[in-house]
Amino acid sequence: MAKKLIITAALCGAGTTKAQTPYVPITPEEIAADAVACAKAGASVIHLHVRDDNGKNTMETNRFVEVVQKVRQALADENLDAVLNLTTSGSAFTEEMRVAHLPVLMPEMCSYDPGSMNWANSYVFLNTPSFLEKLGAKCQELEIKPEVEIFDAGMIGNVEYYLKKGFLKAPIHCQFVLDVPGGMPGNLETLAYLLPKIPAGSTWSITGIGKAHVPMMLAGLAAGCDGLRVGLEDNVFLEKGVHATNAQLVARAVEYGKMAGREIATAQDARELLGLKKHQ
Ligand code: ZN
């Protein structure tokens, strides 16, 4: 039987603005509504960043609490289930702030970015060695599954290092986020380079940024990915000149997954496939 396909909806990211697309959810209410729409459309994982009242990226724990409570309530009100995956990125914030929301909210997953790079030639996407040790230890202590986001080639080498040092625990789950300027391009050559390097027994998902969104989704399906990530964090268009909603991007991933012969994973399937611990 074909593996079930885990679809992650990355709703807003740190940087997508209303000027880029009117559909990006920014307020806690908008984010909760989009989480519901995406869960209905077939997403089993919701990847969250939060914004302040001015729409700017923030790692304030209070804001995470407000958003996550609203998301959980909105899902419960509709009898929907989704795995929440909270970001830990945020180069402008202290390392303490970047993990402070985890013990408070106890999500099932969080991001783990195993290296630094020049993000789109605009700032340093900073993940220091000490932060990665602390985050890895915290994930294990709290039994939160890290989603290892791979943007660049060196990061896959670091995965091996952090596994050996015990800060990551096998089996890991990788999310290839390709075509961010400064990282690896979104093409088949990149995927062919990365895939043999993930440790045996790992699961993997893929997204391409912007124009690489659909090609990387198709490449992932062709290569037997465990998951696809879509959403306005990564891409704002459904097709050239047509803005997408998050739910439309999820629906398209469902359609492509089914065309590739895959069944779509429920949140419960995703928990089993990824070995997640459901916290109460
Ligand atoms: Zn993110």
PDB file of C-alpha atoms and ligand atoms in Angstrom:
ATOM      1  CA  MET A   1       0.000   0.000   0.000  1.00  0.00           C
ATOM      2  CA  ALA A   2       1.254   3.468  -0.831  1.00  0.00           C
ATOM      3  CA  LYS A   3       2.537   5.529   2.085  1.00  0.00           C
ATOM      4  CA  LYS A   4       0.156   8.139   3.362  1.00  0.00           C
ATOM      5  CA  LEU A   5       1.140  11.681   2.468  1.00  0.00           C
ATOM      6  CA  ILE A   6       1.526  14.272   5.219  1.00  0.00           C
ATOM      7  CA  ILE A   7       0.570  17.764   4.116  1.00  0.00           C
ATOM      8  CA  THR A   8       1.926  20.652   6.137  1.00  0.00           C
ATOM      9  CA  ALA A   9       0.396  24.105   5.839  1.00  0.00           C
ATOM     10  CA  ALA A  10       2.878  26.898   6.550  1.00  0.00           C
ATOM     11  CA  LEU A  11       0.368  29.683   7.025  1.00  0.00           C
ATOM     12  CA  CYS A  12       2.285  32.955   7.142  1.00  0.00           C
ATOM     13  CA  GLY A  13       5.966  32.557   7.990  1.00  0.00           C
ATOM     14  CA  ALA A  14       7.951  35.441   9.355  1.00  0.00           C
ATOM     15  CA  GLY A  15       7.961  37.668   6.339  1.00  0.00           C
ATOM     16  CA  THR A  16       4.984  37.383   3.995  1.00  0.00           C
ATOM     17  CA  THR A  17       3.129  40.702   4.021  1.00  0.00           C
ATOM     18  CA  LYS A  18      -0.378  41.888   3.175  1.00  0.00           C
ATOM     19  CA  ALA A  19       1.240  43.935   0.417  1.00  0.00           C
ATOM     20  CA  GLN A  20       2.453  40.693  -1.177  1.00  0.00           C
ATOM     21  CA  THR A  21      -0.898  38.987  -0.778  1.00  0.00           C
ATOM     22  CA  PRO A  22      -4.122  40.062   0.887  1.00  0.00           C
ATOM     23  CA  TYR A  23      -4.711  36.428   1.874  1.00  0.00           C
ATOM     24  CA  VAL A  24      -1.825  36.022   4.308  1.00  0.00           C
ATOM     25  CA  PRO A  25      -3.186  35.514   7.832  1.00  0.00           C
ATOM     26  CA  ILE A  26      -1.584  37.927  10.285  1.00  0.00           C
ATOM     27  CA  THR A  27      -3.884  38.433  13.274  1.00  0.00           C
ATOM     28  CA  PRO A  28      -4.556  35.591  15.732  1.00  0.00           C
ATOM     29  CA  GLU A  29      -8.118  35.367  14.384  1.00  0.00           C
ATOM     30  CA  GLU A  30      -6.959  35.152  10.782  1.00  0.00           C
ATOM     31  CA  ILE A  31      -4.369  32.521  11.625  1.00  0.00           C
ATOM     32  CA  ALA A  32      -6.958  30.424  13.492  1.00  0.00           C
ATOM     33  CA  ALA A  33      -9.418  30.688  10.594  1.00  0.00           C
ATOM     34  CA  ASP A  34      -6.756  29.591   8.113  1.00  0.00           C
ATOM     35  CA  ALA A  35      -5.715  26.673  10.333  1.00  0.00           C
ATOM     36  CA  VAL A  36      -9.326  25.481  10.229  1.00  0.00           C
ATOM     37  CA  ALA A  37      -9.602  25.976   6.465  1.00  0.00           C
ATOM     38  CA  CYS A  38      -6.349  24.095   5.865  1.00  0.00           C
ATOM     39  CA  ALA A  39      -7.261  21.215   8.193  1.00  0.00           C
ATOM     40  CA  LYS A  40     -10.567  20.916   6.318  1.00  0.00           C
ATOM     41  CA  ALA A  41      -8.720  20.932   3.006  1.00  0.00           C
ATOM     42  CA  GLY A  42      -6.440  18.068   4.050  1.00  0.00           C
ATOM     43  CA  ALA A  43      -3.480  19.462   6.008  1.00  0.00           C
ATOM     44  CA  SER A  44      -2.460  17.268   8.936  1.00  0.00           C
ATOM     45  CA  VAL A  45       0.294  19.577  10.209  1.00  0.00           C
ATOM     46  CA  ILE A  46       0.023  23.337  10.736  1.00  0.00           C
ATOM     47  CA  HIS A  47       3.342  25.192  10.883  1.00  0.00           C
ATOM     48  CA  LEU A  48       3.050  28.470  12.756  1.00  0.00           C
ATOM     49  CA  HIS A  49       4.875  31.751  13.119  1.00  0.00           C
ATOM     50  CA  VAL A  50       3.209  34.667  14.881  1.00  0.00           C
ATOM     51  CA  ARG A  51       3.075  38.415  14.281  1.00  0.00           C
ATOM     52  CA  ASP A  52       2.683  41.408  16.549  1.00  0.00           C
ATOM     53  CA  ASP A  53      -0.097  44.012  16.275  1.00  0.00           C
ATOM     54  CA  ASN A  54       1.829  45.735  13.486  1.00  0.00           C
ATOM     55  CA  GLY A  55       2.101  42.531  11.492  1.00  0.00           C
ATOM     56  CA  LYS A  56       5.793  42.135  12.263  1.00  0.00           C
ATOM     57  CA  ASN A  57       7.356  38.804  13.109  1.00  0.00           C
ATOM     58  CA  THR A  58       7.633  38.191  16.850  1.00  0.00           C
ATOM     59  CA  MET A  59       8.834  35.388  19.130  1.00  0.00           C
ATOM     60  CA  GLU A  60       6.959  36.784  22.185  1.00  0.00           C
ATOM     61  CA  THR A  61       5.631  33.875  24.195  1.00  0.00           C
ATOM     62  CA  ASN A  62       2.430  35.732  25.033  1.00  0.00           C
ATOM     63  CA  ARG A  63       1.633  36.144  21.380  1.00  0.00           C
ATOM     64  CA  PHE A  64       2.282  32.471  20.703  1.00  0.00           C
ATOM     65  CA  VAL A  65      -0.032  31.583  23.583  1.00  0.00           C
ATOM     66  CA  GLU A  66      -2.766  33.813  22.209  1.00  0.00           C
ATOM     67  CA  VAL A  67      -2.466  32.418  18.685  1.00  0.00           C
ATOM     68  CA  VAL A  68      -2.089  28.757  19.637  1.00  0.00           C
ATOM     69  CA  GLN A  69      -5.024  28.912  22.047  1.00  0.00           C
ATOM     70  CA  LYS A  70      -7.170  30.418  19.304  1.00  0.00           C
ATOM     71  CA  VAL A  71      -6.009  27.815  16.789  1.00  0.00           C
ATOM     72  CA  ARG A  72      -6.641  24.925  19.178  1.00  0.00           C
ATOM     73  CA  GLN A  73     -10.067  26.289  20.091  1.00  0.00           C
ATOM     74  CA  ALA A  74     -11.045  26.915  16.477  1.00  0.00           C
ATOM     75  CA  LEU A  75     -10.010  23.381  15.484  1.00  0.00           C
ATOM     76  CA  ALA A  76     -11.860  21.873  18.455  1.00  0.00           C
ATOM     77  CA  ASP A  77     -15.002  23.891  17.659  1.00  0.00           C
ATOM     78  CA  GLU A  78     -15.056  22.312  14.206  1.00  0.00           C
ATOM     79  CA  ASN A  79     -14.126  18.849  15.454  1.00  0.00           C
ATOM     80  CA  LEU A  80     -10.888  19.017  13.510  1.00  0.00           C
ATOM     81  CA  ASP A  81      -7.502  17.672  14.433  1.00  0.00           C
ATOM     82  CA  ALA A  82      -4.069  18.879  13.353  1.00  0.00           C
ATOM     83  CA  VAL A  83      -0.523  18.560  14.571  1.00  0.00           C
ATOM     84  CA  LEU A  84       0.922  21.947  15.523  1.00  0.00           C
ATOM     85  CA  ASN A  85       4.500  22.691  14.538  1.00  0.00           C
ATOM     86  CA  LEU A  86       5.796  25.951  16.040  1.00  0.00           C
ATOM     87  CA  THR A  87       8.746  27.831  14.666  1.00  0.00           C
ATOM     88  CA  THR A  88      11.902  28.415  16.700  1.00  0.00           C
ATOM     89  CA  SER A  89      13.544  30.639  14.098  1.00  0.00           C
ATOM     90  CA  GLY A  90      13.957  34.367  14.600  1.00  0.00           C
ATOM     91  CA  SER A  91      17.456  35.702  14.261  1.00  0.00           C
ATOM     92  CA  ALA A  92      16.448  39.069  15.718  1.00  0.00           C
ATOM     93  CA  PHE A  93      15.402  37.527  19.031  1.00  0.00           C
ATOM     94  CA  THR A  94      17.342  36.081  21.947  1.00  0.00           C
ATOM     95  CA  GLU A  95      17.934  32.360  22.018  1.00  0.00           C
ATOM     96  CA  GLU A  96      15.911  32.167  25.245  1.00  0.00           C
ATOM     97  CA  MET A  97      12.911  33.790  23.566  1.00  0.00           C
ATOM     98  CA  ARG A  98      13.128  31.422  20.644  1.00  0.00           C
ATOM     99  CA  VAL A  99      12.433  28.409  22.854  1.00  0.00           C
ATOM    100  CA  ALA A 100      10.379  30.000  25.650  1.00  0.00           C
ATOM    101  CA  HIS A 101       7.024  29.161  24.038  1.00  0.00           C
ATOM    102  CA  LEU A 102       7.788  25.443  23.810  1.00  0.00           C
ATOM    103  CA  PRO A 103       7.330  24.352  27.458  1.00  0.00           C
ATOM    104  CA  VAL A 104       4.326  26.651  27.803  1.00  0.00           C
ATOM    105  CA  LEU A 105       2.466  25.372  24.753  1.00  0.00           C
ATOM    106  CA  MET A 106       3.885  21.853  24.375  1.00  0.00           C
ATOM    107  CA  PRO A 107       3.370  21.533  20.629  1.00  0.00           C
ATOM    108  CA  GLU A 108       3.921  18.137  19.073  1.00  0.00           C
ATOM    109  CA  MET A 109       6.588  19.540  16.729  1.00  0.00           C
ATOM    110  CA  CYS A 110       8.871  22.543  16.349  1.00  0.00           C
ATOM    111  CA  SER A 111      11.347  23.662  13.727  1.00  0.00           C
ATOM    112  CA  TYR A 112      15.056  22.876  14.060  1.00  0.00           C
ATOM    113  CA  ASP A 113      17.311  24.668  11.589  1.00  0.00           C
ATOM    114  CA  PRO A 114      20.733  23.016  11.775  1.00  0.00           C
ATOM    115  CA  GLY A 115      22.904  25.845  10.517  1.00  0.00           C
ATOM    116  CA  SER A 116      23.110  29.503   9.513  1.00  0.00           C
ATOM    117  CA  MET A 117      23.049  31.178   6.130  1.00  0.00           C
ATOM    118  CA  ASN A 118      22.689  34.543   4.411  1.00  0.00           C
ATOM    119  CA  TRP A 119      18.916  34.654   3.973  1.00  0.00           C
ATOM    120  CA  ALA A 120      17.977  36.049   0.564  1.00  0.00           C
ATOM    121  CA  ASN A 121      21.041  38.301   0.759  1.00  0.00           C
ATOM    122  CA  SER A 122      19.302  40.390   3.381  1.00  0.00           C
ATOM    123  CA  TYR A 123      20.211  39.093   6.858  1.00  0.00           C
ATOM    124  CA  VAL A 124      21.924  36.233   8.621  1.00  0.00           C
ATOM    125  CA  PHE A 125      19.559  33.383   9.362  1.00  0.00           C
ATOM    126  CA  LEU A 126      21.318  32.632  12.594  1.00  0.00           C
ATOM    127  CA  ASN A 127      21.387  29.300  14.381  1.00  0.00           C
ATOM    128  CA  THR A 128      24.453  29.159  16.570  1.00  0.00           C
ATOM    129  CA  PRO A 129      26.011  25.890  17.705  1.00  0.00           C
ATOM    130  CA  SER A 130      25.035  26.606  21.317  1.00  0.00           C
ATOM    131  CA  PHE A 131      21.434  27.335  20.309  1.00  0.00           C
ATOM    132  CA  LEU A 132      21.218  24.074  18.385  1.00  0.00           C
ATOM    133  CA  GLU A 133      22.508  22.133  21.376  1.00  0.00           C
ATOM    134  CA  LYS A 134      20.023  23.834  23.699  1.00  0.00           C
ATOM    135  CA  LEU A 135      17.121  23.379  21.306  1.00  0.00           C
ATOM    136  CA  GLY A 136      17.961  19.728  20.692  1.00  0.00           C
ATOM    137  CA  ALA A 137      18.163  19.030  24.424  1.00  0.00           C
ATOM    138  CA  LYS A 138      14.914  20.917  25.057  1.00  0.00           C
ATOM    139  CA  CYS A 139      13.075  18.945  22.365  1.00  0.00           C
ATOM    140  CA  GLN A 140      14.141  15.695  23.976  1.00  0.00           C
ATOM    141  CA  GLU A 141      13.307  16.866  27.485  1.00  0.00           C
ATOM    142  CA  LEU A 142       9.822  17.992  26.408  1.00  0.00           C
ATOM    143  CA  GLU A 143       9.300  15.149  23.889  1.00  0.00           C
ATOM    144  CA  ILE A 144       8.652  17.593  21.052  1.00  0.00           C
ATOM    145  CA  LYS A 145       9.660  16.242  17.648  1.00  0.00           C
ATOM    146  CA  PRO A 146      12.047  18.592  15.886  1.00  0.00           C
ATOM    147  CA  GLU A 147      11.383  19.153  12.209  1.00  0.00           C
ATOM    148  CA  VAL A 148      14.863  19.472  10.764  1.00  0.00           C
ATOM    149  CA  GLU A 149      14.613  22.135   8.077  1.00  0.00           C
ATOM    150  CA  ILE A 150      17.281  21.828   5.414  1.00  0.00           C
ATOM    151  CA  PHE A 151      17.896  25.009   3.426  1.00  0.00           C
ATOM    152  CA  ASP A 152      21.499  24.491   2.507  1.00  0.00           C
ATOM    153  CA  ALA A 153      23.948  21.674   1.863  1.00  0.00           C
ATOM    154  CA  GLY A 154      26.032  22.160   4.990  1.00  0.00           C
ATOM    155  CA  MET A 155      22.969  21.672   7.148  1.00  0.00           C
ATOM    156  CA  ILE A 156      22.633  18.027   6.161  1.00  0.00           C
ATOM    157  CA  GLY A 157      26.195  17.462   7.321  1.00  0.00           C
ATOM    158  CA  ASN A 158      25.348  19.090  10.637  1.00  0.00           C
ATOM    159  CA  VAL A 159      22.465  16.678  11.102  1.00  0.00           C
ATOM    160  CA  GLU A 160      24.974  13.868  11.287  1.00  0.00           C
ATOM    161  CA  TYR A 161      27.003  15.823  13.838  1.00  0.00           C
ATOM    162  CA  TYR A 162      24.039  16.570  16.113  1.00  0.00           C
ATOM    163  CA  LEU A 163      22.862  12.960  15.889  1.00  0.00           C
ATOM    164  CA  LYS A 164      26.308  11.745  16.891  1.00  0.00           C
ATOM    165  CA  LYS A 165      26.422  14.222  19.802  1.00  0.00           C
ATOM    166  CA  GLY A 166      22.955  13.158  20.929  1.00  0.00           C
ATOM    167  CA  PHE A 167      21.239  16.518  20.403  1.00  0.00           C
ATOM    168  CA  LEU A 168      19.092  14.948  17.697  1.00  0.00           C
ATOM    169  CA  LYS A 169      17.569  11.520  18.076  1.00  0.00           C
ATOM    170  CA  ALA A 170      16.869   9.100  15.218  1.00  0.00           C
ATOM    171  CA  PRO A 171      14.606   8.682  13.410  1.00  0.00           C
ATOM    172  CA  ILE A 172      14.545  12.323  12.365  1.00  0.00           C
ATOM    173  CA  HIS A 173      12.087  14.181  10.179  1.00  0.00           C
ATOM    174  CA  CYS A 174      13.563  16.488   7.514  1.00  0.00           C
ATOM    175  CA  GLN A 175      11.827  19.326   5.748  1.00  0.00           C
ATOM    176  CA  PHE A 176      13.680  20.409   2.616  1.00  0.00           C
ATOM    177  CA  VAL A 177      13.013  24.100   2.071  1.00  0.00           C
ATOM    178  CA  LEU A 178      14.557  24.783  -1.315  1.00  0.00           C
ATOM    179  CA  ASP A 179      15.207  27.783  -3.521  1.00  0.00           C
ATOM    180  CA  VAL A 180      15.610  30.369  -0.774  1.00  0.00           C
ATOM    181  CA  PRO A 181      18.300  32.685  -2.199  1.00  0.00           C
ATOM    182  CA  GLY A 182      21.411  31.910  -0.180  1.00  0.00           C
ATOM    183  CA  GLY A 183      20.389  28.284   0.191  1.00  0.00           C
ATOM    184  CA  MET A 184      20.223  25.381  -2.239  1.00  0.00           C
ATOM    185  CA  PRO A 185      18.325  25.847  -5.486  1.00  0.00           C
ATOM    186  CA  GLY A 186      15.035  24.055  -5.962  1.00  0.00           C
ATOM    187  CA  ASN A 187      15.893  21.514  -8.613  1.00  0.00           C
ATOM    188  CA  LEU A 188      16.356  17.797  -9.131  1.00  0.00           C
ATOM    189  CA  GLU A 189      20.095  17.990  -8.714  1.00  0.00           C
ATOM    190  CA  THR A 190      19.650  19.369  -5.196  1.00  0.00           C
ATOM    191  CA  LEU A 191      17.165  16.688  -4.271  1.00  0.00           C
ATOM    192  CA  ALA A 192      19.392  13.973  -5.706  1.00  0.00           C
ATOM    193  CA  TYR A 193      22.259  15.318  -3.596  1.00  0.00           C
ATOM    194  CA  LEU A 194      20.261  15.547  -0.369  1.00  0.00           C
ATOM    195  CA  LEU A 195      18.217  12.368  -0.368  1.00  0.00           C
ATOM    196  CA  PRO A 196      21.010   9.807   0.012  1.00  0.00           C
ATOM    197  CA  LYS A 197      22.419  11.880   2.877  1.00  0.00           C
ATOM    198  CA  ILE A 198      19.462  11.756   5.229  1.00  0.00           C
ATOM    199  CA  PRO A 199      19.958   9.021   7.807  1.00  0.00           C
ATOM    200  CA  ALA A 200      18.267   5.685   7.101  1.00  0.00           C
ATOM    201  CA  GLY A 201      14.837   5.451   8.679  1.00  0.00           C
ATOM    202  CA  SER A 202      14.228   9.213   8.464  1.00  0.00           C
ATOM    203  CA  THR A 203      11.059  10.714   7.061  1.00  0.00           C
ATOM    204  CA  TRP A 204      11.157  13.715   4.744  1.00  0.00           C
ATOM    205  CA  SER A 205       8.969  16.430   3.349  1.00  0.00           C
ATOM    206  CA  ILE A 206       9.647  19.108   0.779  1.00  0.00           C
ATOM    207  CA  THR A 207       8.711  22.637  -0.230  1.00  0.00           C
ATOM    208  CA  GLY A 208      10.056  25.001  -2.843  1.00  0.00           C
ATOM    209  CA  ILE A 209       9.894  28.762  -2.424  1.00  0.00           C
ATOM    210  CA  GLY A 210       8.067  30.912  -4.987  1.00  0.00           C
ATOM    211  CA  LYS A 211       8.440  29.593  -8.512  1.00  0.00           C
ATOM    212  CA  ALA A 212       9.972  26.362  -7.194  1.00  0.00           C
ATOM    213  CA  HIS A 213       6.810  25.555  -5.222  1.00  0.00           C
ATOM    214  CA  VAL A 214       5.040  23.296  -7.715  1.00  0.00           C
ATOM    215  CA  PRO A 215       8.161  21.799  -9.310  1.00  0.00           C
ATOM    216  CA  MET A 216       9.494  20.718  -5.905  1.00  0.00           C
ATOM    217  CA  MET A 217       6.108  19.298  -4.938  1.00  0.00           C
ATOM    218  CA  LEU A 218       6.121  17.189  -8.091  1.00  0.00           C
ATOM    219  CA  ALA A 219       9.768  16.197  -7.593  1.00  0.00           C
ATOM    220  CA  GLY A 220       8.988  15.181  -4.015  1.00  0.00           C
ATOM    221  CA  LEU A 221       6.084  13.026  -5.106  1.00  0.00           C
ATOM    222  CA  ALA A 222       8.198  11.427  -7.815  1.00  0.00           C
ATOM    223  CA  ALA A 223      10.909  10.660  -5.266  1.00  0.00           C
ATOM    224  CA  GLY A 224       8.485   9.189  -2.707  1.00  0.00           C
ATOM    225  CA  CYS A 225       8.402  11.941  -0.120  1.00  0.00           C
ATOM    226  CA  ASP A 226       6.582  11.418   3.181  1.00  0.00           C
ATOM    227  CA  GLY A 227       5.236  14.937   3.112  1.00  0.00           C
ATOM    228  CA  LEU A 228       4.641  18.107   1.167  1.00  0.00           C
ATOM    229  CA  ARG A 229       4.705  21.563   2.674  1.00  0.00           C
ATOM    230  CA  VAL A 230       2.670  24.314   1.080  1.00  0.00           C
ATOM    231  CA  GLY A 231       1.434  27.703   2.203  1.00  0.00           C
ATOM    232  CA  LEU A 232       1.829  31.435   2.033  1.00  0.00           C
ATOM    233  CA  GLU A 233       5.053  31.281   4.042  1.00  0.00           C
ATOM    234  CA  ASP A 234       6.646  29.809   0.917  1.00  0.00           C
ATOM    235  CA  ASN A 235       4.606  30.918  -2.070  1.00  0.00           C
ATOM    236  CA  VAL A 236       1.755  33.378  -2.578  1.00  0.00           C
ATOM    237  CA  PHE A 237       0.572  32.412  -6.067  1.00  0.00           C
ATOM    238  CA  LEU A 238      -1.708  29.697  -7.327  1.00  0.00           C
ATOM    239  CA  GLU A 239      -0.572  30.479 -10.841  1.00  0.00           C
ATOM    240  CA  LYS A 240       1.104  33.457 -12.459  1.00  0.00           C
ATOM    241  CA  GLY A 241      -0.668  36.597 -11.284  1.00  0.00           C
ATOM    242  CA  VAL A 242      -3.312  34.751  -9.241  1.00  0.00           C
ATOM    243  CA  HIS A 243      -2.990  35.001  -5.470  1.00  0.00           C
ATOM    244  CA  ALA A 244      -3.646  31.806  -3.552  1.00  0.00           C
ATOM    245  CA  THR A 245      -5.223  31.200  -0.189  1.00  0.00           C
ATOM    246  CA  ASN A 246      -3.572  28.709   2.139  1.00  0.00           C
ATOM    247  CA  ALA A 247      -6.536  26.361   1.757  1.00  0.00           C
ATOM    248  CA  GLN A 248      -6.244  26.451  -2.042  1.00  0.00           C
ATOM    249  CA  LEU A 249      -2.572  25.521  -1.816  1.00  0.00           C
ATOM    250  CA  VAL A 250      -3.421  22.625   0.501  1.00  0.00           C
ATOM    251  CA  ALA A 251      -6.242  21.477  -1.795  1.00  0.00           C
ATOM    252  CA  ARG A 252      -3.871  21.476  -4.752  1.00  0.00           C
ATOM    253  CA  ALA A 253      -1.299  19.419  -2.822  1.00  0.00           C
ATOM    254  CA  VAL A 254      -4.059  16.939  -1.944  1.00  0.00           C
ATOM    255  CA  GLU A 255      -5.017  16.702  -5.592  1.00  0.00           C
ATOM    256  CA  TYR A 256      -1.430  16.183  -6.768  1.00  0.00           C
ATOM    257  CA  GLY A 257      -0.825  13.653  -3.994  1.00  0.00           C
ATOM    258  CA  LYS A 258      -3.858  11.657  -5.046  1.00  0.00           C
ATOM    259  CA  MET A 259      -2.821  11.851  -8.699  1.00  0.00           C
ATOM    260  CA  ALA A 260       0.494  10.327  -7.610  1.00  0.00           C
ATOM    261  CA  GLY A 261      -1.408   7.456  -6.005  1.00  0.00           C
ATOM    262  CA  ARG A 262      -1.077   8.627  -2.427  1.00  0.00           C
ATOM    263  CA  GLU A 263      -3.636   8.576   0.322  1.00  0.00           C
ATOM    264  CA  ILE A 264      -3.685  11.747   2.410  1.00  0.00           C
ATOM    265  CA  ALA A 265      -2.609  11.375   6.036  1.00  0.00           C
ATOM    266  CA  THR A 266      -4.898  12.450   8.846  1.00  0.00           C
ATOM    267  CA  ALA A 267      -3.383  14.127  11.898  1.00  0.00           C
ATOM    268  CA  GLN A 268      -3.472  10.756  13.635  1.00  0.00           C
ATOM    269  CA  ASP A 269      -1.677   9.127  10.689  1.00  0.00           C
ATOM    270  CA  ALA A 270       0.936  11.892  10.825  1.00  0.00           C
ATOM    271  CA  ARG A 271       1.494  11.229  14.525  1.00  0.00           C
ATOM    272  CA  GLU A 272       2.095   7.563  13.817  1.00  0.00           C
ATOM    273  CA  LEU A 273       4.327   8.169  10.797  1.00  0.00           C
ATOM    274  CA  LEU A 274       6.429  10.774  12.578  1.00  0.00           C
ATOM    275  CA  GLY A 275       6.434   9.125  15.999  1.00  0.00           C
ATOM    276  CA  LEU A 276       4.899  12.108  17.736  1.00  0.00           C
ATOM    277  CA  LYS A 277       3.937  12.318  21.336  1.00  0.00           C
ATOM    278  CA  LYS A 278       0.547  13.893  21.888  1.00  0.00           C
ATOM    279  CA  HIS A 279       0.747  16.137  24.936  1.00  0.00           C
ATOM    280  CA  GLN A 280      -2.239  17.034  26.991  1.00  0.00           C
TER     281      GLN A 280
HETATM  282 ZN    ZN B   1       8.543  28.626   9.146  1.00  0.00          ZN
END
